Structures are given as C-alpha cells and as structure tokens.
C-alpha cells in the first residue's frame, strides 16, 4: 500500500505541472490586467507601463511562469498585486473558515444521504421511495446561489431564524452556538446538491446488491435485517459511494466560491472571487493550484478507501 501511495503521488506531479501551465496561460491571455483597475485620472500610460515593469508583467510569458514556478518550489506564493501582502498568509487566514464549512457540509451529506438512500432502496417503489427520489431530483436541479438567496429571504429576513451572513455576531462574544447558528445555512446550501447525488448513488448501489446471493444467504442464516443491510449490503455497495466521496472535496471548493459570496463567509472561495475580479494573478494561481491539489488528494483518498472496503483489490 505504501508503495502504491508513493507511486500515485509521483504520478500527480506531471498532472499538477500541466494544470499550472494551462492555468497560467489562460490567466495571461484573459482580458484586462491589474493596473487597468486603477481609476486615478492622473496616471499616464507611461506610469502604467512602469507599474507593469515593477510587477514583472512585461516579461515574456515563459519567463514569468518559470519565475512563478521557482518561487512555488521554494514555498513562496508571492505577494498580492492589490494588497502587497504575502499570499500564503492571506490563504492561511481564510482557510479555517472554508475547512469548517467543507467539513460541516460533508457531515451533513453523509449523515443525511446514505440512510435516505438505503431506506429508499430497501423500500423500493414505496411512497417514501417516491418522495426521496423526487426530493433528490429537486436537490440536484436547484442552483445553490438561488437556494441560498431564497433561504436568506425567508428564514433570515422574514422569519429571523438565522443570521443573514457572516461567521459571528458583530460585537458579540465568542460562542460555539453562535458559530453554529451562522454556519447552518451556508453548510446546508453547500451540501444540498451533493446530498441529492449521494442519495441517488446509495439507492442505486443498494438496489444492485440487495438481491445478491450473499444477501439471501445472510437472511437465511437468521441475521437481523439491520445487520444484513449495513454489514453485508452496504459494505458491498460502498465502491461507487467512495468514488463519489473522492469527488466531494473539489466540488465543495467550487461551490464555496458562490456560497461564501452569498453569505459573506470569509473563506478562500470569497478570496478567490474578489481577487479574480481584480486580476490579482498571484492569488488566483495559488488558489487554482490549491483546488487542483484537493482533486489529487480526493482521488488518493478514494483509492485508499477502495483497499479498505474491498481487500481483494491488488495494488
């Protein structure tokens, strides 16, 4: 297993290099540049060229890429063009909030989706199955930005049950309950689509295994239905679910860009969106590679879980 993990990590190196080259090229050829956002009427074209020279943006693109990649290999993410702050520090400040949001969404997804999928499969074509299936299709179809705005309108503005946004109550003392109160709506919105998809995956997987011979054998031995379903059925239905779980990390990052903006949640998703509008290349590239790293980590976790769920798999 250790050899396999090391081999997989080494295989990701050219993938990350390719992603970095493509992302850097797209960013360079995108319209606009950081100095164009400076609306000071006294700045002349010559002043703008001096600013571009100071930022190194007038150098050939390959030179810029090699300089950026060399800094990355040394652990230096560069300084923001807008705030002149260290990009690593900016990400580190926002990362805990995004991790809390991602972990909460993952917990909600797993705790809600897997039991519903199992019930839906074991009670196939029942009223509950139809309700859960219909709810899954609704959850997949609703855009998270629309759902977030609707929940804010009804639950926050009209009913006053939840805060409109933010991490804590302004001016209030630190409280776990207050944090959870602010966390609930954004975590729920971020988890909705994944809950719906995970429910469908769980139902489909359980339907494939529930009529297998080993399930009938377990029932014939007199095992309780709960043990048959969860020990014999669910474990053999885990493989597609593990694949789905491995893809949750990058989808949470993508979804957090919208959710954090709607709920003014100060995480890296909001940081990415704000600095993308400002053409802040060091921040954009650092967060792009962070997302790419999460994809790699998610796939690696999925492969490790495959071996745990099914010891027959050889590496």
XYZ file of C-alpha atoms in Angstrom:
315
model
C 0.000 0.000 0.000
C 2.840 2.398 0.869
C 4.494 1.756 -2.482
C 1.211 2.347 -4.263
C 0.610 5.654 -2.450
C 4.118 6.861 -3.293
C 3.625 5.850 -6.928
C 0.326 7.692 -7.106
C 1.845 10.831 -5.581
C 4.674 10.750 -8.123
C 2.121 10.338 -10.928
C 0.369 13.530 -9.828
C 3.475 15.675 -10.314
C 3.200 15.930 -14.134
C -0.562 16.426 -13.765
C -0.060 19.402 -11.449
C 2.621 20.817 -13.746
C 0.261 20.571 -16.719
C -2.548 22.237 -14.743
C -0.242 25.049 -13.704
C 0.903 25.691 -17.289
C -2.636 25.729 -18.659
C -3.953 27.911 -15.814
C -1.059 30.342 -16.123
C -1.577 30.633 -19.874
C -5.334 31.198 -19.574
C -4.747 33.848 -16.944
C -2.198 35.661 -19.082
C -4.388 35.705 -22.183
C -7.531 36.768 -20.309
C -8.574 40.381 -20.997
C -7.532 43.032 -18.518
C -4.580 43.391 -16.157
C -4.164 44.638 -12.557
C -3.198 48.234 -13.369
C -6.334 48.708 -15.516
C -8.403 48.782 -12.319
C -6.589 51.865 -11.058
C -9.009 54.665 -11.958
C -6.728 57.519 -10.892
C -7.095 60.079 -13.748
C -3.593 61.450 -13.135
C -1.890 58.192 -14.111
C -0.364 58.331 -17.588
C 0.256 55.376 -19.928
C 3.940 55.656 -19.081
C 3.111 55.281 -15.379
C 1.100 52.165 -16.122
C 3.991 50.672 -18.067
C 6.286 51.343 -15.111
C 3.822 49.567 -12.836
C 3.722 46.569 -15.171
C 7.532 46.503 -15.268
C 7.675 46.606 -11.470
C 5.254 43.657 -11.268
C 7.181 41.744 -13.938
C 4.166 41.552 -16.225
C 6.026 42.919 -19.250
C 8.388 39.946 -19.268
C 7.742 37.115 -21.749
C 5.141 34.642 -20.504
C 7.607 31.706 -20.250
C 9.905 33.874 -18.125
C 7.010 34.819 -15.857
C 5.975 31.176 -15.493
C 9.476 29.947 -14.660
C 9.864 32.717 -12.071
C 6.495 31.862 -10.511
C 7.188 28.098 -10.521
C 10.611 28.651 -8.938
C 9.048 30.661 -6.128
C 6.378 27.981 -5.598
C 9.021 25.255 -5.278
C 10.668 27.361 -2.569
C 7.354 27.712 -0.711
C 6.918 31.330 -1.730
C 3.457 32.050 -3.138
C 4.385 35.658 -3.873
C 2.736 38.897 -2.828
C -0.676 40.141 -3.842
C -0.633 42.784 -6.584
C -3.508 44.574 -4.859
C -2.689 44.454 -1.139
C 1.059 43.659 -1.382
C 0.511 41.055 1.345
C 2.006 37.572 1.358
C -0.409 35.291 -0.492
C 0.304 32.363 1.823
C -0.718 34.430 4.848
C -3.903 35.566 3.093
C -4.890 31.972 2.326
C -3.948 30.756 5.808
C -6.204 33.383 7.397
C -9.216 32.284 5.333
C -8.573 28.537 5.183
C -10.022 27.612 8.624
C -13.398 29.141 7.747
C -13.553 27.229 4.471
C -12.473 23.985 6.149
C -15.206 24.362 8.767
C -17.744 24.917 6.004
C -16.463 21.940 3.956
C -16.340 19.546 6.915
C -19.818 20.567 8.061
C -21.210 20.094 4.560
C -19.550 16.683 4.277
C -21.023 15.562 7.600
C -24.493 16.748 6.589
C -24.157 14.987 3.232
C -23.089 11.641 4.683
C -25.414 11.617 7.692
C -28.489 12.502 5.639
C -27.873 10.997 2.193
C -26.662 7.473 2.998
C -29.539 6.493 5.357
C -32.100 8.005 2.970
C -30.579 6.132 0.038
C -30.651 2.858 1.971
C -34.281 3.340 3.043
C -35.240 4.285 -0.498
C -33.620 1.131 -1.905
C -34.957 -1.269 0.717
C -38.474 0.185 0.287
C -38.336 0.367 -3.492
C -41.453 1.819 -5.165
C -42.982 2.726 -1.806
C -44.364 6.168 -1.001
C -41.151 7.053 0.847
C -39.070 5.950 -2.121
C -41.026 8.235 -4.446
C -40.749 11.155 -2.014
C -36.998 10.691 -1.563
C -36.443 10.259 -5.300
C -38.423 13.378 -6.102
C -36.525 15.311 -3.424
C -33.214 14.117 -4.889
C -34.114 15.379 -8.339
C -35.126 18.723 -6.848
C -31.868 18.955 -4.902
C -29.762 18.274 -7.991
C -31.724 20.762 -10.107
C -31.740 23.777 -7.767
C -28.742 26.132 -8.217
C -27.049 26.774 -4.891
C -26.994 30.543 -5.412
C -30.799 30.581 -5.869
C -31.361 28.289 -2.884
C -29.092 30.447 -0.735
C -30.917 33.628 -1.655
C -34.322 32.028 -1.012
C -33.269 30.725 2.404
C -31.893 34.137 3.340
C -35.116 35.813 2.222
C -37.492 33.507 4.092
C -35.542 32.134 7.070
C -33.332 35.141 7.779
C -35.119 38.289 6.594
C -38.782 37.373 7.051
C -38.698 34.865 9.924
C -35.451 35.977 11.567
C -34.461 32.427 12.478
C -30.915 32.660 11.130
C -28.414 35.464 10.536
C -28.141 36.870 7.024
C -24.422 36.182 6.788
C -21.038 36.346 8.434
C -19.249 33.981 10.797
C -20.199 35.513 14.150
C -22.458 38.197 15.523
C -20.754 41.565 15.225
C -19.698 42.873 18.617
C -20.713 39.670 20.380
C -18.563 37.348 22.462
C -17.233 34.102 21.042
C -19.773 31.297 21.330
C -19.916 27.848 19.731
C -23.694 28.100 19.438
C -23.379 31.461 17.711
C -20.869 29.979 15.240
C -23.151 27.020 14.544
C -26.081 29.414 14.112
C -24.179 31.285 11.398
C -22.798 28.067 9.890
C -26.046 26.159 9.396
C -27.470 27.877 6.298
C -24.268 28.065 4.206
C -23.363 24.467 5.113
C -26.867 23.293 4.187
C -26.805 25.119 0.845
C -23.345 23.794 0.016
C -24.402 20.229 0.890
C -27.778 20.182 -0.888
C -26.681 19.110 -4.381
C -24.174 16.585 -3.022
C -26.798 15.158 -0.674
C -29.112 14.630 -3.616
C -26.420 12.956 -5.720
C -25.181 10.802 -2.857
C -28.747 9.679 -2.144
C -29.161 8.565 -5.755
C -25.784 6.769 -5.759
C -26.597 4.991 -2.484
C -30.028 3.897 -3.690
C -28.668 2.576 -6.983
C -25.803 0.700 -5.300
C -28.068 -0.866 -2.696
C -30.541 -1.958 -5.364
C -27.715 -3.784 -7.149
C -26.632 -5.749 -4.074
C -29.841 -6.349 -2.125
C -30.868 -9.343 -4.252
C -27.431 -10.936 -4.436
C -26.918 -14.495 -3.227
C -24.873 -13.497 -0.181
C -27.706 -11.244 0.994
C -30.209 -14.084 0.703
C -27.753 -16.373 2.483
C -27.373 -13.896 5.339
C -31.142 -13.693 5.719
C -31.407 -17.487 5.599
C -28.944 -17.730 8.489
C -31.361 -15.708 10.585
C -29.366 -12.484 10.834
C -31.311 -9.401 11.798
C -32.304 -7.194 8.873
C -30.214 -4.291 10.167
C -27.104 -6.478 10.171
C -27.896 -7.803 6.703
C -28.359 -4.312 5.308
C -25.488 -2.471 6.964
C -22.813 -5.173 7.332
C -23.374 -7.266 4.214
C -25.257 -4.946 1.870
C -23.820 -1.509 2.498
C -20.191 -2.604 2.565
C -20.510 -4.184 -0.877
C -22.349 -1.107 -2.139
C -19.615 1.257 -0.981
C -17.447 1.274 -4.105
C -19.489 3.820 -6.121
C -20.006 5.843 -2.931
C -16.254 6.014 -2.357
C -15.816 7.387 -5.865
C -18.455 9.991 -5.118
C -16.790 10.866 -1.813
C -13.435 11.361 -3.538
C -15.041 13.989 -5.768
C -16.637 15.918 -2.900
C -13.502 17.896 -1.989
C -13.106 19.764 -5.290
C -16.870 20.284 -5.641
C -17.012 21.847 -2.195
C -14.279 24.303 -3.190
C -16.137 25.222 -6.370
C -19.425 25.561 -4.530
C -17.887 27.583 -1.730
C -16.985 30.352 -4.190
C -20.690 31.090 -4.655
C -21.924 30.175 -1.180
C -19.284 32.208 0.630
C -20.069 35.235 -1.501
C -23.818 34.973 -0.839
C -23.450 34.503 2.916
C -20.423 36.858 3.217
C -18.479 33.923 4.649
C -14.801 34.985 4.814
C -13.231 31.898 3.281
C -10.917 31.166 0.378
C -13.846 30.956 -2.040
C -14.708 34.586 -1.385
C -10.999 35.456 -1.518
C -10.689 33.797 -4.934
C -13.708 35.610 -6.361
C -12.694 39.026 -5.034
C -9.146 38.813 -6.372
C -10.222 37.309 -9.691
C -12.214 40.462 -10.399
C -9.088 42.466 -9.529
C -6.808 40.371 -11.795
C -4.591 39.539 -8.827
C -2.516 36.855 -10.551
C -0.513 35.510 -7.557
C -3.694 34.911 -5.521
C -5.526 33.385 -8.491
C -2.710 30.960 -9.291
C -2.182 29.960 -5.657
C -5.868 29.142 -5.155
C -6.091 27.386 -8.533
C -3.254 25.076 -7.555
C -4.837 24.616 -4.131
C -8.015 23.384 -5.841
C -6.005 21.104 -8.120
C -4.256 19.678 -5.078
C -7.621 18.910 -3.484
C -8.653 16.963 -6.593
C -5.469 14.893 -6.323
C -5.966 14.339 -2.587
C -9.599 13.384 -3.108
C -8.679 10.750 -5.702
C -5.904 9.422 -3.482
C -8.277 9.122 -0.511
C -10.770 7.302 -2.731
C -8.108 4.790 -3.815
C -7.083 4.128 -0.201
C -10.710 3.643 0.824
C -11.141 1.169 -2.049
C -8.496 -1.066 -0.471
C -10.104 -0.767 2.966
C -13.600 -1.530 1.660
C -12.509 -4.377 -0.638
C -9.318 -6.235 0.405
C -9.499 -8.218 -2.863
C -8.184 -5.196 -4.747
C -4.490 -5.617 -5.504
C -2.056 -2.742 -5.874
